[in-house]
CSV table of C-alpha atoms and ligand atoms in Angstrom, one decimal:
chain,number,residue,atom,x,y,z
A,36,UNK,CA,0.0,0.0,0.0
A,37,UNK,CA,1.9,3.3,-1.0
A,38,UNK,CA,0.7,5.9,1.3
A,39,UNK,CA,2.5,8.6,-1.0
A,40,UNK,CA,3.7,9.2,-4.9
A,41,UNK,CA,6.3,6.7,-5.5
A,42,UNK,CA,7.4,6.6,-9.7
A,43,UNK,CA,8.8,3.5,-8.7
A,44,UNK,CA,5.9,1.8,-7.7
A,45,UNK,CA,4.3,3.8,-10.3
A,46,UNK,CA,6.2,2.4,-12.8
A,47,UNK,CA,4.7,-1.1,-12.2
A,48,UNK,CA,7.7,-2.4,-9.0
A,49,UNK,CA,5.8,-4.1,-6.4
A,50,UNK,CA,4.8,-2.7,-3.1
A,51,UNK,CA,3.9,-5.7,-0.9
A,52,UNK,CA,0.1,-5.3,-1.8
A,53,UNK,CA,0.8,-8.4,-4.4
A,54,UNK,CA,-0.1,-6.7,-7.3
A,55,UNK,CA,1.9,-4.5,-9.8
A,56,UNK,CA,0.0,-1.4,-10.5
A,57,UNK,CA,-1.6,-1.4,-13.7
A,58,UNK,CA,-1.9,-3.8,-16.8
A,59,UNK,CA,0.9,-1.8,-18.8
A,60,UNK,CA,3.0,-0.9,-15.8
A,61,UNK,CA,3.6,-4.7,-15.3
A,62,UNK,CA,4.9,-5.1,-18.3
A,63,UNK,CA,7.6,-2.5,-17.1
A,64,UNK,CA,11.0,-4.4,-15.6
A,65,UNK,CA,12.3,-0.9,-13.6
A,66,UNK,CA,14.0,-2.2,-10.3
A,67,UNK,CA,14.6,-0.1,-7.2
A,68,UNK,CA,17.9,1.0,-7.1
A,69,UNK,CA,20.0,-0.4,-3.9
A,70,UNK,CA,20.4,2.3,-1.4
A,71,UNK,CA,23.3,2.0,0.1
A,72,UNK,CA,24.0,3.1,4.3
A,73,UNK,CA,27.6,5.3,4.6
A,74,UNK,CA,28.8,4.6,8.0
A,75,UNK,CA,31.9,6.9,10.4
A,76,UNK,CA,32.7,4.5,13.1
A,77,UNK,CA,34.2,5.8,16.2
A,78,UNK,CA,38.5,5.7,17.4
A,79,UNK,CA,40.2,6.9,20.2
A,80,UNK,CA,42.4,9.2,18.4
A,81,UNK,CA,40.8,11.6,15.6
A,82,UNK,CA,39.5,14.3,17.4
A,83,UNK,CA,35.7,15.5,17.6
A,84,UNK,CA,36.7,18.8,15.5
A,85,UNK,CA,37.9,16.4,12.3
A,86,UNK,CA,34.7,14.4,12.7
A,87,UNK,CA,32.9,17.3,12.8
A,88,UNK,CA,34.2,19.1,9.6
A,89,UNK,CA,34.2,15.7,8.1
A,90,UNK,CA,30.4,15.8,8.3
A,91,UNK,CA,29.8,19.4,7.4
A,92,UNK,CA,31.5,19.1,4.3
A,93,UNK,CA,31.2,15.7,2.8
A,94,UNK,CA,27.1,15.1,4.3
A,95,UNK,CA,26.3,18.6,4.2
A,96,UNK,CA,24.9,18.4,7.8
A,97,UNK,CA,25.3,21.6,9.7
A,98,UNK,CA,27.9,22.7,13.1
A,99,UNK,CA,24.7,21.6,15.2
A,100,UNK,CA,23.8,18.5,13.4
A,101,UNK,CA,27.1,18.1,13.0
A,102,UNK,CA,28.5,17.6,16.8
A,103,UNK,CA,25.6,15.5,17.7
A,104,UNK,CA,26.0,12.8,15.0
A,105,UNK,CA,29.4,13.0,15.9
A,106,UNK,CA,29.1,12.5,19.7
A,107,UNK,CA,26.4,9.7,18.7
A,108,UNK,CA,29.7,7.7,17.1
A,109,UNK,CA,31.3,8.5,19.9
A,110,UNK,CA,29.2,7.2,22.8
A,111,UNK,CA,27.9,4.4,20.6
A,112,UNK,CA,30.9,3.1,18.1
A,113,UNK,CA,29.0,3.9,14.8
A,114,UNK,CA,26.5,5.8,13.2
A,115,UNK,CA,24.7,6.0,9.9
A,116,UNK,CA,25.9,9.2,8.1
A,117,UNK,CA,23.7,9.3,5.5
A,118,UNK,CA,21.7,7.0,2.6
A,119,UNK,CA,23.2,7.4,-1.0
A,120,UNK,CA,23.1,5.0,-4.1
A,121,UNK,CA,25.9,2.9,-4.8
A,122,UNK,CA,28.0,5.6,-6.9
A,123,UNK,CA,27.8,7.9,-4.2
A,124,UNK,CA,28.2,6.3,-1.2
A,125,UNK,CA,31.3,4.9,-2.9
A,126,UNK,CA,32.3,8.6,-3.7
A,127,UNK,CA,31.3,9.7,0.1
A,128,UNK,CA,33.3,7.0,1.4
A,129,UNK,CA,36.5,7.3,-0.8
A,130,UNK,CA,36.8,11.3,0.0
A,131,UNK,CA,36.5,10.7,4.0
A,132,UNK,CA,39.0,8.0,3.7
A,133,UNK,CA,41.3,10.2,1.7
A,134,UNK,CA,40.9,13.0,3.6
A,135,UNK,CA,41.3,11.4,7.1
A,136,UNK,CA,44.3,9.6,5.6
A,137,UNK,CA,45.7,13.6,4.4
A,138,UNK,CA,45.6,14.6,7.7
A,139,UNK,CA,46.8,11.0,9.3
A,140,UNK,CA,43.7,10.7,11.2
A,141,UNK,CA,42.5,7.0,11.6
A,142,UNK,CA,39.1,7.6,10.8
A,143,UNK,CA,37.2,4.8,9.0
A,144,UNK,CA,34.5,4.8,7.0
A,145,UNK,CA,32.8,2.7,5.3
A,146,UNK,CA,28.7,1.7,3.5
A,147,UNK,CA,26.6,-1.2,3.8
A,148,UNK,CA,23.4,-2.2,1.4
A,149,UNK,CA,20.0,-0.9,3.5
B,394,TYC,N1,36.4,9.2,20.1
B,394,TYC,C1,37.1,10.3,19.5
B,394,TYC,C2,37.7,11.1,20.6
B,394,TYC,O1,37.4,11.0,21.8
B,394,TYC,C3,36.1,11.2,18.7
B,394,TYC,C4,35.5,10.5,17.5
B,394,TYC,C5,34.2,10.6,17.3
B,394,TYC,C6,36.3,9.8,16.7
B,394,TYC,C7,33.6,10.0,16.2
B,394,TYC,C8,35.8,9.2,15.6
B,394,TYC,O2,33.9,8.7,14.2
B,394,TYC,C9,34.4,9.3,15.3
B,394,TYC,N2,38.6,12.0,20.2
């Protein structure tokens, strides 16, 4: 049952209700595309600052957002950073890496299919 717009479903994927929209959208093979998780995952040694710059400028999150995602990783080991598509998340996850590596910070992260 989709409870809002969804092209996918529109496009004749199916929703769980057992059916596949209508007559010509079955006929339609679209797929979702896998979303995949991009995950920080918390150290004893890069400092909170890093983290935090590392998720204003590569998740677009802001200072505020940004600190309490960050202290979340650190009281709880991990966090989910944000939800991108393969390509992305690969990008996301490349450009951390590099950039913690830059600054010789042992910072990991790394994505996970939803
Ligand atoms: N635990 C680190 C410290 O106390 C801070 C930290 C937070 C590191 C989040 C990594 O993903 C991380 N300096």
């Amino acid at each position: 049952m989709a409870t809002r717009f969804d092209p996918w479903i529109a496009a004749g994927s199916e929703d769980g209700d057992g059916d596949t929209g209508t007559v010509l959208d079955a006929r339609t093979k679209t797929k979702k595309p896998p979303l995949y998780k991009v995950l920080i995952l918390n150290d004893d040694y890069t400092p909170m600052e890093f983290v935090v710059m590392v998720l204003e400028r590569f998740f677009g999150l802001t200072h505020a957002q940004a600190f309490e995602l960050m202290l979340t990783v650190h009281k709880k080991g991990v966090a989910v950073v944000g939800v991108f598509s393969h390509e992305i998340a690969e990008t996301k996850v490349a450009q951390v890496m590099d950039f913690a590596r830059r600054h010789q910070h042992p910072l990991q992260c790394t994505m996970e299919k939803e």
